[in-house]
């Protein structure tokens, strides 16, 4: 039987470009080569798409962007092509079909539903959540609205749009009347804690608002939550399952920011988390419930704070979690007895199942 062609897409214009490269290299190495043929599609920091045929090591290092053998390409939205159009140097073009797409992208245009809409138009099956669930999970305010209205516990918050920037002092007063410090200012649609500020007074709040608006035109001001930072991996379509709970111990006493996640060797992950069985079960049940409520499929990582009384407070849902060798999602699944290679096989199978 012919091998199915899996197009792994990586890179992108977001601030998480380098993380995507490392994740993609790990994914490509782990996809079972006896079952699948891998096609490598890179998106440069400027947003140009290329087919890359060099070494996986060059993907991890980022050197792939400078490879002279790169062939410019686009993904065709026409279902007739079922994949990519290669733009050859002599002005001709060729088509490159894919049986499934495995996006290893983070942040804007990667996990916000944008590229998922393109996949849907092309009618090529793809790993992960669909366009609508990706967009809703990326938007922190919409996540609050959907889950909060369904009884899932989340932090108290207020939202603000850039069009209201002239009223910033009013919003700060509103935040101080409804919430207590510390507060966290977050761009509504950014990943990996990009643009997030921990604020302990009005001056810091104003600076945090300015910073967040550099990343998005809508933000949240959230009540700080005092609890153990926990994460849970979920996999599946209609009948998803949740992994054991992992705990994060960050040397950054403020919060688990971008540097803590990717650059700080002193940050520690504990699997399984040092919490009670009751707390673990509550987190796992809430993770699956939130996954279903948000319409997720394939995979997601659901992040929580575990507060006094073993009460889980949901922080966010990450629909395309990192797949680096130290990322929490694959480590949690490995703890469940699912090695990385088997994880990739299952995710590809779930994508194909979703297209039936």
Short mmCIF file of C-alpha atoms in Angstrom, two decimals:
data_model
loop_
_atom_site.label_atom_id
_atom_site.label_comp_id
_atom_site.label_asym_id
_atom_site.label_seq_id
_atom_site.Cartn_x
_atom_site.Cartn_y
_atom_site.Cartn_z
CA UNK A 1 0.00 0.00 0.00
CA UNK A 2 1.30 3.45 -0.92
CA UNK A 3 2.45 5.65 1.93
CA UNK A 4 0.23 8.59 2.79
CA UNK A 5 1.82 11.98 2.23
CA UNK A 6 1.92 14.20 5.31
CA UNK A 7 2.72 17.89 4.79
CA UNK A 8 4.30 19.32 7.93
CA UNK A 9 4.00 23.12 7.94
CA UNK A 10 6.28 25.12 10.23
CA UNK A 11 7.82 28.54 10.85
CA UNK A 12 5.44 31.44 10.34
CA UNK A 13 5.50 35.18 11.04
CA UNK A 14 4.61 35.02 14.73
CA UNK A 15 6.99 35.58 17.63
CA UNK A 16 6.96 31.80 18.16
CA UNK A 17 8.64 31.09 14.80
CA UNK A 18 11.74 29.53 16.38
CA UNK A 19 9.67 27.35 18.72
CA UNK A 20 7.72 26.13 15.71
CA UNK A 21 10.96 25.12 13.98
CA UNK A 22 12.12 23.04 16.95
CA UNK A 23 8.68 21.45 17.37
CA UNK A 24 8.46 20.62 13.67
CA UNK A 25 11.87 18.95 13.63
CA UNK A 26 10.80 16.74 16.53
CA UNK A 27 7.50 15.90 14.81
CA UNK A 28 9.18 15.09 11.49
CA UNK A 29 11.71 12.80 13.15
CA UNK A 30 8.90 11.01 14.98
CA UNK A 31 6.37 10.44 12.19
CA UNK A 32 6.57 6.70 11.31
CA UNK A 33 8.40 6.62 7.98
CA UNK A 34 7.19 3.09 7.20
CA UNK A 35 3.64 4.47 6.96
CA UNK A 36 4.02 8.08 5.90
CA UNK A 37 6.03 10.21 3.48
CA UNK A 38 6.79 13.64 4.91
CA UNK A 39 6.61 16.83 2.85
CA UNK A 40 8.27 19.82 4.54
CA UNK A 41 6.63 23.20 3.98
CA UNK A 42 8.23 26.21 5.66
CA UNK A 43 6.77 29.68 6.14
CA UNK A 44 9.51 32.28 6.50
CA UNK A 45 9.50 35.12 9.01
CA UNK A 46 8.33 37.35 6.16
CA UNK A 47 5.45 35.01 5.38
CA UNK A 48 6.79 33.37 2.21
CA UNK A 49 5.93 29.68 1.69
CA UNK A 50 8.61 27.28 0.43
CA UNK A 51 9.07 23.57 -0.02
CA UNK A 52 12.19 22.51 1.87
CA UNK A 53 14.03 19.29 1.03
CA UNK A 54 17.11 19.66 3.25
CA UNK A 55 18.00 18.15 6.61
CA UNK A 56 15.75 18.10 9.65
CA UNK A 57 18.62 19.60 11.66
CA UNK A 58 18.37 22.71 9.48
CA UNK A 59 14.70 23.00 10.35
CA UNK A 60 15.47 22.91 14.06
CA UNK A 61 18.22 25.52 13.75
CA UNK A 62 16.28 27.80 11.42
CA UNK A 63 18.88 27.46 8.67
CA UNK A 64 16.20 26.12 6.31
CA UNK A 65 15.13 29.70 5.48
CA UNK A 66 18.48 30.34 3.75
CA UNK A 67 18.57 27.09 1.74
CA UNK A 68 19.23 27.76 -1.95
CA UNK A 69 17.17 24.72 -2.99
CA UNK A 70 13.94 26.07 -1.49
CA UNK A 71 11.10 26.14 -4.00
CA UNK A 72 8.46 28.86 -3.54
CA UNK A 73 5.01 27.40 -3.17
CA UNK A 74 1.45 28.15 -2.19
CA UNK A 75 -1.32 25.98 -0.81
CA UNK A 76 -4.12 25.93 -3.31
CA UNK A 77 -7.60 26.68 -1.97
CA UNK A 78 -8.99 24.74 -4.95
CA UNK A 79 -9.97 21.18 -3.92
CA UNK A 80 -8.93 20.04 -7.40
CA UNK A 81 -5.27 20.36 -6.43
CA UNK A 82 -5.51 18.73 -2.98
CA UNK A 83 -2.32 20.38 -1.81
CA UNK A 84 0.38 22.71 -3.02
CA UNK A 85 1.48 24.51 -6.17
CA UNK A 86 5.26 24.70 -6.62
CA UNK A 87 6.48 27.79 -8.47
CA UNK A 88 9.51 26.62 -10.43
CA UNK A 89 12.45 28.89 -11.29
CA UNK A 90 11.73 28.64 -15.05
CA UNK A 91 8.26 30.09 -14.59
CA UNK A 92 6.40 26.80 -14.79
CA UNK A 93 4.51 25.25 -11.92
CA UNK A 94 3.88 21.79 -10.57
CA UNK A 95 1.33 20.41 -8.15
CA UNK A 96 2.23 18.52 -4.99
CA UNK A 97 -0.61 16.56 -3.45
CA UNK A 98 -0.91 15.86 0.28
CA UNK A 99 -3.13 13.34 2.01
CA UNK A 100 -3.03 15.20 5.31
CA UNK A 101 -1.55 18.42 6.68
CA UNK A 102 0.19 18.55 10.06
CA UNK A 103 0.47 22.23 11.07
CA UNK A 104 3.19 22.86 13.64
CA UNK A 105 2.53 26.57 13.95
CA UNK A 106 1.90 28.84 16.90
CA UNK A 107 0.36 32.24 17.45
CA UNK A 108 -1.15 34.55 14.85
CA UNK A 109 -2.06 32.89 11.53
CA UNK A 110 -1.00 29.54 12.97
CA UNK A 111 -3.51 28.52 15.61
CA UNK A 112 -6.13 31.25 15.31
CA UNK A 113 -8.26 29.61 12.62
CA UNK A 114 -6.72 31.51 9.72
CA UNK A 115 -4.73 28.68 8.17
CA UNK A 116 -7.31 26.11 9.27
CA UNK A 117 -9.81 27.89 7.01
CA UNK A 118 -7.41 27.48 4.10
CA UNK A 119 -7.06 23.76 4.84
CA UNK A 120 -10.85 23.41 4.92
CA UNK A 121 -11.24 25.17 1.56
CA UNK A 122 -8.60 22.92 0.00
CA UNK A 123 -10.40 19.85 1.40
CA UNK A 124 -7.16 18.37 2.68
CA UNK A 125 -7.54 16.70 6.12
CA UNK A 126 -5.49 18.39 8.84
CA UNK A 127 -4.30 17.71 12.36
CA UNK A 128 -5.95 19.70 15.13
CA UNK A 129 -8.99 21.86 15.73
CA UNK A 130 -11.13 23.30 12.95
CA UNK A 131 -11.30 26.97 12.00
CA UNK A 132 -14.09 27.96 14.39
CA UNK A 133 -12.78 26.20 17.49
CA UNK A 134 -9.24 27.41 16.79
CA UNK A 135 -10.45 31.01 16.51
CA UNK A 136 -12.63 30.81 19.61
CA UNK A 137 -9.87 29.25 21.74
CA UNK A 138 -7.36 31.83 20.54
CA UNK A 139 -9.65 34.67 21.60
CA UNK A 140 -9.39 34.79 25.38
CA UNK A 141 -12.58 36.83 25.76
CA UNK A 142 -14.62 34.37 23.68
CA UNK A 143 -13.18 31.51 25.72
CA UNK A 144 -14.39 33.28 28.87
CA UNK A 145 -17.83 33.86 27.36
CA UNK A 146 -18.35 30.28 26.15
CA UNK A 147 -16.90 28.47 29.15
CA UNK A 148 -18.04 30.95 31.79
CA UNK A 149 -21.64 30.73 30.59
CA UNK A 150 -21.40 26.94 30.92
CA UNK A 151 -20.21 27.04 34.51
CA UNK A 152 -16.50 26.46 33.98
CA UNK A 153 -14.58 28.41 36.62
CA UNK A 154 -12.24 31.08 35.20
CA UNK A 155 -10.63 34.25 36.56
CA UNK A 156 -12.73 37.40 36.88
CA UNK A 157 -11.98 39.89 34.11
CA UNK A 158 -12.90 42.98 32.17
CA UNK A 159 -12.18 43.55 28.48
CA UNK A 160 -11.03 46.64 26.62
CA UNK A 161 -10.71 47.56 22.95
CA UNK A 162 -8.14 49.82 21.35
CA UNK A 163 -10.94 52.14 20.23
CA UNK A 164 -11.39 52.97 23.94
CA UNK A 165 -7.75 53.92 24.54
CA UNK A 166 -8.76 57.54 25.24
CA UNK A 167 -10.76 56.20 28.19
CA UNK A 168 -7.89 54.21 29.66
CA UNK A 169 -8.18 55.89 33.07
CA UNK A 170 -11.86 54.92 33.23
CA UNK A 171 -10.99 51.30 32.48
CA UNK A 172 -8.29 51.32 35.13
CA UNK A 173 -10.82 52.66 37.64
CA UNK A 174 -13.29 49.98 36.57
CA UNK A 175 -10.63 47.28 36.99
CA UNK A 176 -9.72 48.56 40.46
CA UNK A 177 -13.38 48.61 41.51
CA UNK A 178 -14.15 45.08 40.26
CA UNK A 179 -10.83 43.27 40.65
CA UNK A 180 -7.92 43.25 43.09
CA UNK A 181 -4.17 43.34 42.50
CA UNK A 182 -2.19 41.64 41.18
CA UNK A 183 -3.91 41.81 37.80
CA UNK A 184 -2.77 40.44 34.47
CA UNK A 185 -3.15 42.37 31.24
CA UNK A 186 -3.32 40.05 28.23
CA UNK A 187 -3.75 40.59 24.50
CA UNK A 188 -6.88 38.66 23.58
CA UNK A 189 -5.33 36.85 20.64
CA UNK A 190 -1.67 36.07 21.34
CA UNK A 191 0.05 32.90 22.52
CA UNK A 192 2.89 31.89 24.85
CA UNK A 193 2.26 34.80 27.22
CA UNK A 194 3.38 37.28 24.53
CA UNK A 195 2.44 40.82 25.55
CA UNK A 196 1.27 39.77 29.02
CA UNK A 197 2.04 41.96 32.06
CA UNK A 198 1.64 41.34 35.77
CA UNK A 199 0.49 44.57 37.42
CA UNK A 200 0.42 45.56 41.08
CA UNK A 201 -0.70 49.19 40.79
CA UNK A 202 -2.41 51.67 38.46
CA UNK A 203 0.82 52.86 36.84
CA UNK A 204 1.84 49.30 35.95
CA UNK A 205 -1.69 48.64 34.70
CA UNK A 206 -1.48 51.59 32.30
CA UNK A 207 1.90 50.39 30.98
CA UNK A 208 0.56 46.85 30.67
CA UNK A 209 -2.36 48.11 28.61
CA UNK A 210 0.01 49.95 26.26
CA UNK A 211 2.15 46.83 25.90
CA UNK A 212 -0.80 44.53 25.20
CA UNK A 213 -2.16 46.84 22.51
CA UNK A 214 1.12 46.40 20.61
CA UNK A 215 0.05 42.78 20.03
CA UNK A 216 -3.72 43.06 19.60
CA UNK A 217 -6.58 45.54 19.39
CA UNK A 218 -8.46 43.85 22.22
CA UNK A 219 -7.24 42.90 25.68
CA UNK A 220 -8.32 41.40 28.97
CA UNK A 221 -7.53 42.61 32.45
CA UNK A 222 -7.78 39.50 34.60
CA UNK A 223 -7.86 39.01 38.33
CA UNK A 224 -4.65 37.31 39.45
CA UNK A 225 -5.24 33.74 40.63
CA UNK A 226 -3.18 32.28 43.45
CA UNK A 227 -2.75 28.60 42.76
CA UNK A 228 -0.59 25.78 41.44
CA UNK A 229 -0.03 26.02 37.68
CA UNK A 230 -1.19 22.78 36.08
CA UNK A 231 -1.58 21.54 32.52
CA UNK A 232 -3.53 18.65 31.03
CA UNK A 233 -3.18 17.16 27.54
CA UNK A 234 -6.33 16.13 25.68
CA UNK A 235 -6.49 14.00 22.53
CA UNK A 236 -9.40 12.81 20.43
CA UNK A 237 -12.39 13.86 18.35
CA UNK A 238 -15.87 12.95 19.57
CA UNK A 239 -14.63 10.86 22.50
CA UNK A 240 -11.48 12.63 23.78
CA UNK A 241 -9.40 11.53 26.73
CA UNK A 242 -7.28 13.53 29.16
CA UNK A 243 -3.77 12.75 30.32
CA UNK A 244 -2.43 12.87 33.83
CA UNK A 245 -1.95 16.39 35.16
CA UNK A 246 1.43 18.10 34.95
CA UNK A 247 2.63 20.81 37.32
CA UNK A 248 4.83 23.78 36.43
CA UNK A 249 7.29 25.26 38.87
CA UNK A 250 8.71 28.46 37.43
CA UNK A 251 11.65 30.34 38.91
CA UNK A 252 9.87 33.49 37.74
CA UNK A 253 7.80 34.40 40.79
CA UNK A 254 5.57 36.66 38.71
CA UNK A 255 4.17 34.24 36.14
CA UNK A 256 5.12 31.59 33.61
CA UNK A 257 6.03 33.93 30.75
CA UNK A 258 7.60 33.32 27.32
CA UNK A 259 11.17 33.19 28.65
CA UNK A 260 10.15 30.81 31.43
CA UNK A 261 8.52 28.49 28.91
CA UNK A 262 11.33 28.36 26.37
CA UNK A 263 14.53 29.94 27.69
CA UNK A 264 14.67 29.38 31.45
CA UNK A 265 16.37 26.12 32.37
CA UNK A 266 15.38 26.59 36.01
CA UNK A 267 11.66 26.16 35.23
CA UNK A 268 10.59 22.66 36.23
CA UNK A 269 7.77 20.37 35.15
CA UNK A 270 6.48 17.65 37.45
CA UNK A 271 4.57 14.69 35.97
CA UNK A 272 2.31 13.67 37.56
CA UNK A 273 1.60 16.83 39.52
CA UNK A 274 2.05 16.67 43.28
CA UNK A 275 -1.66 17.17 43.93
CA UNK A 276 -4.45 15.05 45.37
CA UNK A 277 -6.24 12.42 43.31
CA UNK A 278 -9.45 14.39 43.77
CA UNK A 279 -7.85 17.53 42.33
CA UNK A 280 -6.33 15.59 39.44
CA UNK A 281 -9.67 14.03 38.56
CA UNK A 282 -11.42 17.41 38.67
CA UNK A 283 -8.84 18.92 36.34
CA UNK A 284 -9.06 16.04 33.88
CA UNK A 285 -12.86 16.12 33.84
CA UNK A 286 -12.91 19.90 33.39
CA UNK A 287 -10.31 19.70 30.62
CA UNK A 288 -12.42 17.25 28.61
CA UNK A 289 -15.60 19.25 29.26
CA UNK A 290 -13.96 22.49 28.11
CA UNK A 291 -12.48 20.72 25.06
CA UNK A 292 -15.96 19.58 24.02
CA UNK A 293 -17.64 22.91 24.78
CA UNK A 294 -15.13 24.75 22.59
CA UNK A 295 -15.56 22.23 19.77
CA UNK A 296 -11.95 21.04 19.83
CA UNK A 297 -10.68 18.04 17.90
CA UNK A 298 -7.38 16.25 17.47
CA UNK A 299 -5.47 17.75 20.36
CA UNK A 300 -5.27 20.62 22.82
CA UNK A 301 -3.50 21.45 26.06
CA UNK A 302 -5.73 22.86 28.78
CA UNK A 303 -4.06 25.04 31.41
CA UNK A 304 -5.31 25.56 34.96
CA UNK A 305 -4.59 27.08 38.33
CA UNK A 306 -5.37 24.72 41.20
CA UNK A 307 -6.65 26.83 44.09
CA UNK A 308 -7.51 26.18 47.74
CA UNK A 309 -10.08 23.46 48.21
CA UNK A 310 -8.77 21.60 45.15
CA UNK A 311 -10.76 23.93 42.90
CA UNK A 312 -9.45 24.13 39.32
CA UNK A 313 -9.62 27.52 37.61
CA UNK A 314 -9.20 27.23 33.84
CA UNK A 315 -6.67 29.63 32.35
CA UNK A 316 -6.64 28.87 28.63
CA UNK A 317 -6.87 26.23 25.92
CA UNK A 318 -3.91 25.88 23.55
CA UNK A 319 -5.05 24.18 20.34
CA UNK A 320 -1.56 23.69 18.86
CA UNK A 321 0.69 23.09 21.86
CA UNK A 322 4.45 22.90 21.49
CA UNK A 323 5.99 19.61 20.40
CA UNK A 324 9.60 20.25 21.36
CA UNK A 325 11.43 17.51 23.28
CA UNK A 326 10.71 19.40 26.53
CA UNK A 327 7.12 20.47 25.77
CA UNK A 328 4.46 19.50 28.27
CA UNK A 329 1.92 18.02 25.84
CA UNK A 330 4.08 15.17 24.46
CA UNK A 331 5.59 14.53 27.89
CA UNK A 332 2.13 14.15 29.42
CA UNK A 333 1.11 11.72 26.70
CA UNK A 334 4.34 9.77 27.13
CA UNK A 335 3.44 9.45 30.81
CA UNK A 336 0.19 7.82 29.63
CA UNK A 337 2.26 5.19 27.84
CA UNK A 338 1.98 6.76 24.38
CA UNK A 339 5.47 7.32 22.92
CA UNK A 340 6.03 10.31 20.67
CA UNK A 341 5.95 8.28 17.45
CA UNK A 342 2.59 6.78 18.42
CA UNK A 343 1.25 10.23 19.32
CA UNK A 344 2.01 11.48 15.81
CA UNK A 345 0.41 8.41 14.23
CA UNK A 346 -2.74 8.88 16.29
CA UNK A 347 -2.98 12.59 15.49
CA UNK A 348 -2.71 11.86 11.77
CA UNK A 349 -5.35 9.12 12.07
CA UNK A 350 -7.66 11.50 13.95
CA UNK A 351 -7.25 14.07 11.15
CA UNK A 352 -8.18 11.48 8.52
CA UNK A 353 -11.09 10.28 10.67
CA UNK A 354 -12.42 13.85 10.92
CA UNK A 355 -12.53 14.14 7.14
CA UNK A 356 -14.64 11.01 6.59
#
